[in-house]
Short mmCIF file of C-alpha atoms in Angstrom, two decimals:
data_model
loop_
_atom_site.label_atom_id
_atom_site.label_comp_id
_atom_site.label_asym_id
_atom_site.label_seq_id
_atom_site.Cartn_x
_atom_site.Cartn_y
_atom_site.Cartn_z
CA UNK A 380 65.05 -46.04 -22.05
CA UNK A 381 65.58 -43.70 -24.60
CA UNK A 382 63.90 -44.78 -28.25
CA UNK A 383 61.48 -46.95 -26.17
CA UNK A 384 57.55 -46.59 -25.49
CA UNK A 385 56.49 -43.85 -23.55
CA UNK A 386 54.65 -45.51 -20.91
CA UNK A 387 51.25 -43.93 -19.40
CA UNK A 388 50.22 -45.11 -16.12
CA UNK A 389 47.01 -47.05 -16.44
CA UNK A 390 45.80 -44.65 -12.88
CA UNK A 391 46.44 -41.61 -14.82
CA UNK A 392 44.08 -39.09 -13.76
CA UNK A 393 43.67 -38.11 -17.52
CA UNK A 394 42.45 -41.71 -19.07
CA UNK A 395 40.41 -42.26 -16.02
CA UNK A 396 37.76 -39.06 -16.61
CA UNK A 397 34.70 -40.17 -17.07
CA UNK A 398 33.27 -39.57 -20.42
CA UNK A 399 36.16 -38.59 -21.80
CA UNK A 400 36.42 -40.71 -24.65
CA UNK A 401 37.80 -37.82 -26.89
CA UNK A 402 40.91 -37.45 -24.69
CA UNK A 403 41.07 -41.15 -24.67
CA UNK A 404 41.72 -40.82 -28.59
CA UNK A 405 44.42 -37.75 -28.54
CA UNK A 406 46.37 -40.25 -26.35
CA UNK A 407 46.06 -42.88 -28.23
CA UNK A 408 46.89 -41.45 -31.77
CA UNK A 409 49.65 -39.27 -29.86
CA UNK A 410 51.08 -42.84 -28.59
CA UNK A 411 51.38 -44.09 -31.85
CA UNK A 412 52.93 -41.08 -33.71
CA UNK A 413 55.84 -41.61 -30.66
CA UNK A 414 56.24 -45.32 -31.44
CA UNK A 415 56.85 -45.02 -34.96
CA UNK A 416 59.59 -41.83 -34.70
CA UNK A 417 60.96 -42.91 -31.61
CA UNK A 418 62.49 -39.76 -30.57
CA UNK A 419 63.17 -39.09 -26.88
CA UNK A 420 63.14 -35.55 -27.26
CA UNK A 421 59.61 -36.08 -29.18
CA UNK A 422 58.53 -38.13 -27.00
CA UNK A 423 59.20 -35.51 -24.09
CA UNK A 424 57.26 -32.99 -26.23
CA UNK A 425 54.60 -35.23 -27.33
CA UNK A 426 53.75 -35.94 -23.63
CA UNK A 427 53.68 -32.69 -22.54
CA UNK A 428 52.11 -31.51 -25.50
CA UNK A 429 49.34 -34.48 -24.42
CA UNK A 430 48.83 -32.91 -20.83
CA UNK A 431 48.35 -29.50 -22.52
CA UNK A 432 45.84 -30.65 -24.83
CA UNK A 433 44.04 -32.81 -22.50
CA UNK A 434 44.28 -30.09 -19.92
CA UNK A 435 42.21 -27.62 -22.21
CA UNK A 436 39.96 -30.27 -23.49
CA UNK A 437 38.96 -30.41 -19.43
CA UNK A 438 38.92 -27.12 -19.36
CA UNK A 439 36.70 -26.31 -21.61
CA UNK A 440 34.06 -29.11 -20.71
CA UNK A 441 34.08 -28.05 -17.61
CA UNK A 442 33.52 -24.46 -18.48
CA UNK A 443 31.09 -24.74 -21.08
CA UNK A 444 28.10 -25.41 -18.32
CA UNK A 445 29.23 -22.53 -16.61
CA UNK A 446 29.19 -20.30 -19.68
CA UNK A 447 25.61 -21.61 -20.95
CA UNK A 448 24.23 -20.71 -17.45
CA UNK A 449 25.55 -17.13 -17.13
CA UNK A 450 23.88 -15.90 -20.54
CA UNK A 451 20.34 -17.13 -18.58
CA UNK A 452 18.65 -14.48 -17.02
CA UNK A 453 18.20 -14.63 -13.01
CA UNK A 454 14.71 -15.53 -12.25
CA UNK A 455 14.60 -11.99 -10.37
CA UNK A 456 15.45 -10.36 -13.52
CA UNK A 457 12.81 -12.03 -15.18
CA UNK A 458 10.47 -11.32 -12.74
CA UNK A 459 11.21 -7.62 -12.99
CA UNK A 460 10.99 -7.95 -16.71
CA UNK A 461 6.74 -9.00 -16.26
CA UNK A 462 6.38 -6.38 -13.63
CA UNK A 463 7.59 -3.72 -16.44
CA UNK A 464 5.58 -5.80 -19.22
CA UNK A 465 2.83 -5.38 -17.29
CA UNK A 466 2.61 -1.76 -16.35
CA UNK A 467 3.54 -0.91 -19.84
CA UNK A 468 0.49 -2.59 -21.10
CA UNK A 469 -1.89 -1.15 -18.40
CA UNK A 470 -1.01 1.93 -18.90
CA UNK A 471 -1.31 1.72 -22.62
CA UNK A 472 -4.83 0.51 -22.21
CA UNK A 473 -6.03 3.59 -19.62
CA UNK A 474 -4.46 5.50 -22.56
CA UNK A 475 -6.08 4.00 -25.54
CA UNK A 476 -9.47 3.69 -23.51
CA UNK A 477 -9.32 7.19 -22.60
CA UNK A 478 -8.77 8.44 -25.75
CA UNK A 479 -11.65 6.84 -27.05
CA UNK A 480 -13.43 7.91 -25.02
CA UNK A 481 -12.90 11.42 -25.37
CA UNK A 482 -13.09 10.90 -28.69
CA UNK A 483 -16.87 10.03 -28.41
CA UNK A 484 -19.53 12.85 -28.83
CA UNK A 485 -20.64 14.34 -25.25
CA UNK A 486 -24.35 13.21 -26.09
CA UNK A 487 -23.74 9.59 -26.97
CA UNK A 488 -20.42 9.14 -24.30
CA UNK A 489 -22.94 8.55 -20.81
CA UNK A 490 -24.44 5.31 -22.91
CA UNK A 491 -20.95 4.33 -24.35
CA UNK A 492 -19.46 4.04 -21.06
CA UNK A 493 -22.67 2.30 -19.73
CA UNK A 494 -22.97 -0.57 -22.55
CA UNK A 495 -19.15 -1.19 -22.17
CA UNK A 496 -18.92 -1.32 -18.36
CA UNK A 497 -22.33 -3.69 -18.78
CA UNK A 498 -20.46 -6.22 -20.82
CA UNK A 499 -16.94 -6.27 -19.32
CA UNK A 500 -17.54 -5.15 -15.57
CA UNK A 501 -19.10 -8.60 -14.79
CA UNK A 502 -15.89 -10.58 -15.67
CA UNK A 503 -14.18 -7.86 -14.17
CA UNK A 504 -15.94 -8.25 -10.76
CA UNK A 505 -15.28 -12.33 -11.39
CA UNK A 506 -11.39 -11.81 -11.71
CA UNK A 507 -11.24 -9.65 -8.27
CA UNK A 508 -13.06 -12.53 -6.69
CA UNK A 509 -10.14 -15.46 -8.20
CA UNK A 510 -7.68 -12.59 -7.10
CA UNK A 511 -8.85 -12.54 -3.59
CA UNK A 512 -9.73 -16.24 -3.50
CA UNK A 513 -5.89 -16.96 -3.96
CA UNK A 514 -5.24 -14.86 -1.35
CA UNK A 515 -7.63 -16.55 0.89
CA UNK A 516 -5.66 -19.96 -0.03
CA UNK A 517 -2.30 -18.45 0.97
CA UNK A 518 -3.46 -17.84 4.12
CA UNK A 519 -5.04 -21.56 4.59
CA UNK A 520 -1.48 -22.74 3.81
CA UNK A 521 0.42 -20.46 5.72
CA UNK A 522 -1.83 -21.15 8.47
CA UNK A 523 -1.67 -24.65 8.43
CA UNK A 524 -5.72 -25.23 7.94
CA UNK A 525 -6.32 -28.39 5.45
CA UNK A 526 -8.91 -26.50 3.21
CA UNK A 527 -8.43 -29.43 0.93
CA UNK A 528 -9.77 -31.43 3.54
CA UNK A 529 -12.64 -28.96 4.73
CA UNK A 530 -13.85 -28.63 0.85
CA UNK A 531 -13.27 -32.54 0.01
CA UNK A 532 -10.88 -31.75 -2.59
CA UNK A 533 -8.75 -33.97 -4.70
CA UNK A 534 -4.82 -34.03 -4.96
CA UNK A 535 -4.80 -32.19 -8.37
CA UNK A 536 -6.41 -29.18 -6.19
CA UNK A 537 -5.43 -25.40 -7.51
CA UNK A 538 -2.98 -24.14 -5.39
CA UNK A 539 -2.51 -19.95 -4.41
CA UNK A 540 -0.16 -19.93 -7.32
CA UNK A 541 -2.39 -21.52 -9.72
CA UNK A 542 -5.10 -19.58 -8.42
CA UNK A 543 -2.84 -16.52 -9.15
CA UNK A 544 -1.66 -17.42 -12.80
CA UNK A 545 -5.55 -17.77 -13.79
CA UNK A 546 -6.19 -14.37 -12.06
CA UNK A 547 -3.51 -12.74 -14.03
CA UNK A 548 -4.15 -14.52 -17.26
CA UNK A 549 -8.19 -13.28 -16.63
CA UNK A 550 -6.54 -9.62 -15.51
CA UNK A 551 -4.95 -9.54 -19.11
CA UNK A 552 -7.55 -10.45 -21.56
CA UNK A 553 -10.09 -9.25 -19.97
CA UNK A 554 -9.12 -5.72 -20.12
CA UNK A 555 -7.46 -5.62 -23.51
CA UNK A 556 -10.43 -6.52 -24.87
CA UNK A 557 -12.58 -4.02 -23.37
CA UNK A 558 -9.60 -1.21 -24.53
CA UNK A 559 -10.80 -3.12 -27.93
CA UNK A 560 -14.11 -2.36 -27.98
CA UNK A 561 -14.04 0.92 -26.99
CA UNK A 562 -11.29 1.69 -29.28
CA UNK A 563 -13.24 0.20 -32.59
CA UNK A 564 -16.68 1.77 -31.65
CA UNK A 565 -15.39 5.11 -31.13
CA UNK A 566 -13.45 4.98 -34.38
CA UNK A 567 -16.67 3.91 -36.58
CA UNK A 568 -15.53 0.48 -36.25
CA UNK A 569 -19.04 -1.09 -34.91
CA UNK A 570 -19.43 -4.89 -35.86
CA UNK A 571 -15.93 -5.16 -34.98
CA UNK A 572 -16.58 -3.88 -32.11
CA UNK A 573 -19.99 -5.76 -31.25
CA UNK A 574 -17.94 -9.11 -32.29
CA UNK A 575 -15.48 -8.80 -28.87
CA UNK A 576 -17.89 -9.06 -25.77
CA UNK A 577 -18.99 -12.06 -27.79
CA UNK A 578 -15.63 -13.30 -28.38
CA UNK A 579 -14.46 -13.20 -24.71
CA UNK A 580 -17.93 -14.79 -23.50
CA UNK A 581 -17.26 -17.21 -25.90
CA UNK A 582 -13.89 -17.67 -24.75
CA UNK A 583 -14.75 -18.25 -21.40
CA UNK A 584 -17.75 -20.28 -21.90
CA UNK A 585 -15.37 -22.85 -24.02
CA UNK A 586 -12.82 -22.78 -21.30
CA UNK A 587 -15.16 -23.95 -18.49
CA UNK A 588 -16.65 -26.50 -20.41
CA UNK A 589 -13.45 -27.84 -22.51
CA UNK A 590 -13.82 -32.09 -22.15
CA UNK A 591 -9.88 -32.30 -22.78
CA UNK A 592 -7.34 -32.61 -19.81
CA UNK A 593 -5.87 -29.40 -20.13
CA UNK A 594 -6.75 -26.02 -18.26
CA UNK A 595 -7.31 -27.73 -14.75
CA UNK A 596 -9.92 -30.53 -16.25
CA UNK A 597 -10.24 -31.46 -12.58
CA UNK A 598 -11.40 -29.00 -11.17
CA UNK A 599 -13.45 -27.17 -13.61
CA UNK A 600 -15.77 -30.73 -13.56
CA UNK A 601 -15.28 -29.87 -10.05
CA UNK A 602 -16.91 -26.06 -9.77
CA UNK A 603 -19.69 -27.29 -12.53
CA UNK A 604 -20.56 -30.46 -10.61
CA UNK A 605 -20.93 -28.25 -7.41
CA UNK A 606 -23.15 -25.21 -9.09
CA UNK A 607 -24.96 -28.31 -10.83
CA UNK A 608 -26.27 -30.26 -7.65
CA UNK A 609 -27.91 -29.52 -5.19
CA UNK A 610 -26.22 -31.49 -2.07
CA UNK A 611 -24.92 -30.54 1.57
CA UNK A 612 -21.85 -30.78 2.08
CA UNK A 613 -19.43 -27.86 3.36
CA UNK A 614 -18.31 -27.04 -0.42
CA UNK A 615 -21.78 -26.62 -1.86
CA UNK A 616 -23.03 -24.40 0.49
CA UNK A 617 -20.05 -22.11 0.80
CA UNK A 618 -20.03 -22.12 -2.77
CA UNK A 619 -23.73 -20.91 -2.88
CA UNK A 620 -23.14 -18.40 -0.39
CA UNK A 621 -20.40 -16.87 -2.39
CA UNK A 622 -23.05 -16.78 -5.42
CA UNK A 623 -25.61 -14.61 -3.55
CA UNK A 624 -22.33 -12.15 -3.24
CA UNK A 625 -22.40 -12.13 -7.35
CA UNK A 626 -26.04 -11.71 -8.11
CA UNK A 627 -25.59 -8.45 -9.60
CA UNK A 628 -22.69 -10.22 -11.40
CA UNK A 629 -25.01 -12.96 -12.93
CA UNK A 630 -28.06 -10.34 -13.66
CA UNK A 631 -25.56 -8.07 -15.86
CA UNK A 632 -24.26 -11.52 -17.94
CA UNK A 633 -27.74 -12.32 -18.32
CA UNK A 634 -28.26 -9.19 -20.00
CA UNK A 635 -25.15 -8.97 -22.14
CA UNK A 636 -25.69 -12.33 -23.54
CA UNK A 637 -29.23 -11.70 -24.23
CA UNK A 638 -27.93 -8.38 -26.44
CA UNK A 639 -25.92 -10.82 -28.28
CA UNK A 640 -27.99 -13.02 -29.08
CA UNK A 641 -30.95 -10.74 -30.27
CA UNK A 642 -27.99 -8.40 -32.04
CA UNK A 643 -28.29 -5.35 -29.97
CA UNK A 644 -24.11 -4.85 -28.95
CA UNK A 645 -23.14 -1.73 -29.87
CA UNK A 646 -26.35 0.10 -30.44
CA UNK A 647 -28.89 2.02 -28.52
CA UNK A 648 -31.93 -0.03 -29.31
CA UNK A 649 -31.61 -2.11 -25.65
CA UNK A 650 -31.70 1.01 -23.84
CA UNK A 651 -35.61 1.75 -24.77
CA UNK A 652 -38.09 0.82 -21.63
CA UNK A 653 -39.65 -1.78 -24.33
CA UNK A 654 -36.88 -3.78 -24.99
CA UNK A 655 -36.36 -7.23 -24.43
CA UNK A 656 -33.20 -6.78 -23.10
CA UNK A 657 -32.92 -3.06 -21.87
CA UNK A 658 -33.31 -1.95 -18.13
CA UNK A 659 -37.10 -2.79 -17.66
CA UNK A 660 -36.50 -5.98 -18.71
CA UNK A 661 -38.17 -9.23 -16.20
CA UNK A 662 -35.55 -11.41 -16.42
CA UNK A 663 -33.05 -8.83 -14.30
CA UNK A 664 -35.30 -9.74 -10.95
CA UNK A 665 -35.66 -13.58 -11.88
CA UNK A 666 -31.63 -13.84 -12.36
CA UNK A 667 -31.10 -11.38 -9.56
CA UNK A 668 -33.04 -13.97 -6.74
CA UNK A 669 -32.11 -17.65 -8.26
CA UNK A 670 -28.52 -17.77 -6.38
CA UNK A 671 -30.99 -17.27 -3.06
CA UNK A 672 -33.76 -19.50 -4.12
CA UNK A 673 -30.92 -22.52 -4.79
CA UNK A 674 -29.29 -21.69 -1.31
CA UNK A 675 -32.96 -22.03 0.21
CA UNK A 676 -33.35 -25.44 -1.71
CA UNK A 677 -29.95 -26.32 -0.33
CA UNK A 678 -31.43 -25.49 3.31
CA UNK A 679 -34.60 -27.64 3.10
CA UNK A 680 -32.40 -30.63 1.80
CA UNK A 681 -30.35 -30.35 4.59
CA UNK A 682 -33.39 -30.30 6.78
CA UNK A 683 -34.75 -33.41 4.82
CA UNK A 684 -31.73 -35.39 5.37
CA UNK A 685 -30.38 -34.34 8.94
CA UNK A 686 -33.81 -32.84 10.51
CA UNK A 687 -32.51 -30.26 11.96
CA UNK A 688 -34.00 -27.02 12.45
CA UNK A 689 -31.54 -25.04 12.58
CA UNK A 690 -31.52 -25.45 8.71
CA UNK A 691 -35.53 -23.64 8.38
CA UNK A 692 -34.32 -20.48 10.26
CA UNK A 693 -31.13 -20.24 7.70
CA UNK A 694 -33.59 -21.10 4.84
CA UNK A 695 -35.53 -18.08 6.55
CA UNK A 696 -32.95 -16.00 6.17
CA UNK A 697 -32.14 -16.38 2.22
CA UNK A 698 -35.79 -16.32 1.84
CA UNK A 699 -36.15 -12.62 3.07
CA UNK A 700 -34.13 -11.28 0.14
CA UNK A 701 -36.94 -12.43 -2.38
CA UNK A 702 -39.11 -9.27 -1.29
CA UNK A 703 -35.97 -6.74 -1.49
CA UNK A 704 -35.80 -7.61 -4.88
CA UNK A 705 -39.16 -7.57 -6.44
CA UNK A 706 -40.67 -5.06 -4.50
CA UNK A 707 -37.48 -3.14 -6.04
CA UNK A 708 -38.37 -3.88 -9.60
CA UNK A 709 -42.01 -3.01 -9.13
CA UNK A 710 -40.17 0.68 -9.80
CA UNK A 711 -40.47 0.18 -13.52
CA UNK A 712 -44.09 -1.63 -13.48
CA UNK A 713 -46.27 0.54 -11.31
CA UNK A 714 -46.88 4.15 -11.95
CA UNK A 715 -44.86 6.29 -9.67
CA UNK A 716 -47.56 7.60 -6.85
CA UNK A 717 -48.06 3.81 -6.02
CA UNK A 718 -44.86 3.01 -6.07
CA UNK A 719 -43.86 5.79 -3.47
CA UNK A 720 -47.41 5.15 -1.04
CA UNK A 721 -46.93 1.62 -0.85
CA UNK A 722 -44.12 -0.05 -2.30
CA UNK A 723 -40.97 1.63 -1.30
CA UNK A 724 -41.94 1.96 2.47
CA UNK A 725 -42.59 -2.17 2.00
CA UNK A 726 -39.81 -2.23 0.40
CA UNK A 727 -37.75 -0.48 2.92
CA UNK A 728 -38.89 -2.68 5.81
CA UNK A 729 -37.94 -5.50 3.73
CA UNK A 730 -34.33 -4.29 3.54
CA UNK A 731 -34.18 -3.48 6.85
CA UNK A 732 -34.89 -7.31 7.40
CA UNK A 733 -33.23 -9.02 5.64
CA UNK A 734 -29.98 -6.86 6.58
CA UNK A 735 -30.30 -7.27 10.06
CA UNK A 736 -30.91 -11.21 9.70
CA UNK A 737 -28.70 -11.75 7.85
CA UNK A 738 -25.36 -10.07 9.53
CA UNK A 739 -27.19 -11.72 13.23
CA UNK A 740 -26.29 -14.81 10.89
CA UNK A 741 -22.73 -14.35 9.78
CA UNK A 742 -21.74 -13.38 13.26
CA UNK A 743 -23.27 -15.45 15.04
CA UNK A 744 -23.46 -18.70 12.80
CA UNK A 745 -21.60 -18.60 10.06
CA UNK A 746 -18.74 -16.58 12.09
CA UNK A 747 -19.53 -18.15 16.15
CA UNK A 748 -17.46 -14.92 17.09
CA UNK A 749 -19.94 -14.65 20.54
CA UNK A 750 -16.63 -15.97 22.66
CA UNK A 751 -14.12 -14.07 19.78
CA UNK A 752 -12.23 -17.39 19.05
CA UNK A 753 -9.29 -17.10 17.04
CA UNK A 754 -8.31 -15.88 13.41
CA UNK A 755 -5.22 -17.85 11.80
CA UNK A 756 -2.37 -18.70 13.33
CA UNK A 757 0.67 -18.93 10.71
CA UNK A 758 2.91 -21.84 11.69
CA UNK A 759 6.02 -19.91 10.92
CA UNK A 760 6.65 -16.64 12.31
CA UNK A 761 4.80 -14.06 10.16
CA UNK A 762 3.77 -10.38 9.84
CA UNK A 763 0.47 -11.15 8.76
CA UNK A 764 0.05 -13.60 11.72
CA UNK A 765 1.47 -10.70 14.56
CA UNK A 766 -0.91 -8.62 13.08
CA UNK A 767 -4.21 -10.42 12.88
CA UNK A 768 -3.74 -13.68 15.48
CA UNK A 769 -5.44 -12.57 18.82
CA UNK A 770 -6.12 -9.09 17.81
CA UNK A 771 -9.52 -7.50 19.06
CA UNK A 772 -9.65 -4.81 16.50
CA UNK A 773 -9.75 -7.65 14.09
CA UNK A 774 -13.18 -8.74 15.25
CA UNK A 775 -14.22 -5.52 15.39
CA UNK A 776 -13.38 -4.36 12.18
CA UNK A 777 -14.63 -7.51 10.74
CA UNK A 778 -18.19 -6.95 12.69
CA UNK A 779 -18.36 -3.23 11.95
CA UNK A 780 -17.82 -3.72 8.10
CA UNK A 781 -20.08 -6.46 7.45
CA UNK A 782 -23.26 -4.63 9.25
CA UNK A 783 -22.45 -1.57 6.76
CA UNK A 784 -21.39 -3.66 3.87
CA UNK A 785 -24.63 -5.65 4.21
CA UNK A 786 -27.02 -2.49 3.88
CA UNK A 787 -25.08 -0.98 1.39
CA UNK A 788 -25.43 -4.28 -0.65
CA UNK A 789 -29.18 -4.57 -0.28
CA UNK A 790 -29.05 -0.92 -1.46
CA UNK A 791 -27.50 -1.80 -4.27
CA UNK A 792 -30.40 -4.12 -5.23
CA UNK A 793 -32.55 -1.47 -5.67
CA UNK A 794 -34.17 -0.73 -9.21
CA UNK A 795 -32.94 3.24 -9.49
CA UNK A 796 -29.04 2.46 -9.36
CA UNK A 797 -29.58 0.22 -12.61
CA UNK A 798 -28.15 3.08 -14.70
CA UNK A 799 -25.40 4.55 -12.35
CA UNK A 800 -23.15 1.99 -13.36
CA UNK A 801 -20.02 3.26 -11.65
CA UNK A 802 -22.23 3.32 -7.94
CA UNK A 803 -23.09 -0.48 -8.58
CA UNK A 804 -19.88 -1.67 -9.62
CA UNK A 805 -18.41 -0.32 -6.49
CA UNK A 806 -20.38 -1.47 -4.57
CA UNK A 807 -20.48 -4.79 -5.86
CA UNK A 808 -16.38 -4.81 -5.35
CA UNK A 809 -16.98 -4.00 -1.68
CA UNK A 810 -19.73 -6.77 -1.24
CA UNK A 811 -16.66 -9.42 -3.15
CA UNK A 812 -14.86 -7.73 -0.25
CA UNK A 813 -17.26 -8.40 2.23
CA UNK A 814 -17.22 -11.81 1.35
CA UNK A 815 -13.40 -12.10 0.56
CA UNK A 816 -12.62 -11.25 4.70
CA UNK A 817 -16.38 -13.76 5.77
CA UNK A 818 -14.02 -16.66 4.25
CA UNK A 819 -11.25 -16.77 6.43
CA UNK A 820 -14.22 -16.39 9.66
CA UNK A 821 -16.20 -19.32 8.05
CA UNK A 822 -13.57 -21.46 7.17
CA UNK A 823 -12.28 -21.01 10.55
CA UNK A 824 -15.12 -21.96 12.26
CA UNK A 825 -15.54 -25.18 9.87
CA UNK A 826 -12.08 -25.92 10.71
CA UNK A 827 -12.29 -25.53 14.75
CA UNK A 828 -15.47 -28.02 14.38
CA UNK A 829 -13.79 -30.36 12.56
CA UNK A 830 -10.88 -30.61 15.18
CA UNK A 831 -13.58 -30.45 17.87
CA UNK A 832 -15.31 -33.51 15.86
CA UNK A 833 -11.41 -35.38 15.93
CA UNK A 834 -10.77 -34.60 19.41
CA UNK A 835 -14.14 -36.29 21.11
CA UNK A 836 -13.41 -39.47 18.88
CA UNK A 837 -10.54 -39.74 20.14
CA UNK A 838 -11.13 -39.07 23.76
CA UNK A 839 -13.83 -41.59 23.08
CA UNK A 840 -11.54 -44.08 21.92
CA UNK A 841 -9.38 -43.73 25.20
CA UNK A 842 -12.46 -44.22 26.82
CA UNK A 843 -13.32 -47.30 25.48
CA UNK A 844 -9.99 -48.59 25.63
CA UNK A 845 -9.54 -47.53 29.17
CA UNK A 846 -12.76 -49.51 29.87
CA UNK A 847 -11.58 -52.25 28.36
CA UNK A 848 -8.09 -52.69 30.60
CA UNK A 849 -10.65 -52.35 33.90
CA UNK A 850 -12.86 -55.48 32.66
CA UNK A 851 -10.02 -57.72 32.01
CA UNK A 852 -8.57 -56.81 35.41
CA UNK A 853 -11.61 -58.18 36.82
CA UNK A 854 -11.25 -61.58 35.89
CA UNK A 855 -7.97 -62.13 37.69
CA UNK A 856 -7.69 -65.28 39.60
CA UNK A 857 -7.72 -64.99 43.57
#
């Protein structure tokens, strides 16, 4: 016994760790060194000096995980972390904007402010409306309602959280390079300043129209393919709708792109009467009606294809902003006498139309709120849902805003609030508003059509098969 080999069970718990091939080794070489002295005492000591060794071997593989881990940051932490990030950098551009603007002579500060709100507020207005339209898809999915399924989408869809990255990534640059430009013009700095509104419309025109799979390739071929065609299905005309919300949006790009491209960023030249670009200019009307001219094409292909003429009295509709808006730039063309005789009451009556037909439409069309339905139901127990499911002062406040919201956006068309750019750009928030709360109505109604749709074919079905059972039952045998 004593002198001999000391012998390790083959079931020891330490030789049968898995992957632990460098404990494997100590025993081995610690086996040999006890066979060649052959000391029971060493043998003793080797064994337990074996265990020991093993033991913190274990030890520390098993700790090592644990260690790694705790120096991560909790995603709560992290989280906490962005919301400081963030602040910190809005705040520093409200100061640095600020500054420069104060910084600018009192004469020359009125068209500053103007120019830079023209070129930034547009993709400023766009952002609120990806903001919003996230929210609008946290509430499908919450609720349950297959918008994938109402706007024929694919499985690589943008989710809320998507939505909501894009949003924040547009909330970023967007803003730090406005705090740019008015930064480098005040401090003498022009090209360098004219060279960022062209930048970021650069920017975004690459990122829409990038051919490689990476920023959502899906479904930016998706949103170009829809403003591209002119079809009917559910997606192209909700998609036009939303359009007609954004004229304003799409007549102030037209103009900043047209003072890039004839060189007049950062200068006064555009803001003469004769300029090709400036405030008189022909093109603001033009831009300001095509998102309603393409929804009235949309209405007469529908009526081509399904003949139904339900379709002319909506194509009615979008047709009756056409006079708000020229009769509104007449203001710049006509000498003022006419314009006040005979234009502006026209021009009134006109609003007053197309207001009034229009929110008969959304509440009774777009909206079918004459029986007050339903707003979302969340299928888990929500605040959101308590609040809003079955609640009458949600129709009403739904119904009262949109009849103001309406008028004060066909005010907005008018020609004299060109230059009070802080009145339009309000108003043109509340009218992404408008729209923003007419989704979740409109998609609601598309949704309690399509189950509607489902639940006659099937009833029809039972029908049929029900029918079927009583004529084989006839032919029994006697």
């Amino acid at each position: 016994m004593f002198g001999g080999h000391v012998n390790v069970p083959a079931t020891s718990p330490h030789l049968r760790k898995s992957g632990s091939r460098p404990i494997d080794l100590v025993c081995a070489q610690l086996m040999v060194v006890e066979c060649l002295l052959g000391t029971s005492d060493l043998g003793n000591s080797t064994e337990e000096n074996f265990t020991n060794s093993a033991e913190s071997i274990e030890m520390k593989g098993v700790t090592s995980p644990l260690s790694s881990a705790a120096t991560m940051p909790s995603p709560t932490l992290l989280w906490r972390l962005k919301v400081l990030l963030f602040f910190m950098w809005g705040l520093s551009c409200c100061k640095i904007g600020w500054d420069s603007v104060v910084r600018m002579s009192v004469d020359l500060r009125n068209l500053f402010l103007y120019e830079a709100f023209l070129y930034f507020n547009p993709l400023l207005l766009v952002t609120l409306m990806v903001w919003l339209w996230g929210v609008n898809l946290w509430v499908f999915s919450q609720a349950s309602v297959n918008y994938a399924k109402i706007f024929d989408l694919d499985q690589n869809h943008l989710t809320e959280r998507e939505i909501w990255k894009c949003a924040t990534w547009m909330t970023i640059i967007v803003p730090t390079s406005m705090t740019a430009y008015l930064y480098l013009y005040s401090h003498g700095e022009v090209s360098m300043a004219a060279s960022q509104p062209v930048i970021l419309y650069a920017a975004v025109a690459m990122v829409l129209t990038f051919p490689f799979d990476i920023f959502y390739l899906s479904s930016r071929y998706f949103l170009l393919r829809t403003l591209w065609r002119i079809a009917i299905t559910f997606a192209d005309f909700f998609l036009a709708d939303i359009l007609t919300s954004m004229s304003k949006v799409f007549s102030d790009m037209e103009r900043s792109v047209c003072r890039m491209l004839h060189r007049q960023v950062a200068t006064i030249a555009w803001f003469e009467a004769d300029s090709v670009c400036g405030s008189h200019a022909v093109a603001i009307p033009i831009v300001l009606v095509l998102p309603y001219i393409f929804r009235l094409f949309q209405c007469l292909r529908q009526y081509k294809d399904t003949g139904e003429r339900i379709t002319l009295l909506n194509a009615l509709k979008y047709s009756t902003a056409v006079p708000v808006i020229f009769l509104s730039a007449l203001k710049y063309h006509v000498f003022p006498d006419r314009w006040t005789s005979i234009y502006r009451p026209l021009w009134l009556i006109s609003s007053f139309l197309n207001s009034s037909y229009s929110f008969y439409w959304d509440v009774n069309r777009d909206w079918d709120l004459s029986g007050f339905t339903r707003i979302f139901k969340f299928s888990k127990p929500h605040f959101c849902s308590h609040m809003l499911h079955g609640q009458n002062w949600v129709y009403v406040w739904a119904i009262g805003s949109n009849l103001i919201l309406r008028c004060t956006w066909t005010y907005k068309l008018s020609a004299h609030l060109r230059h009070n750019y802080l009145t339009v750009f309000i108003i043109t928030a509340l009218e992404i508003f408008r729209r923003f709360q007419w989704v979740f109505f409109r998609v609601e109604n598309e949704w309690n059509k399509m189950n509607s749709k489902a639940n006659i074919q099937l009833s029809a079905i039972d029908m049929s098969n029900e029918e079927e059972k009583l004529l084989n039952s006839n032919h029994h045998n006697v």
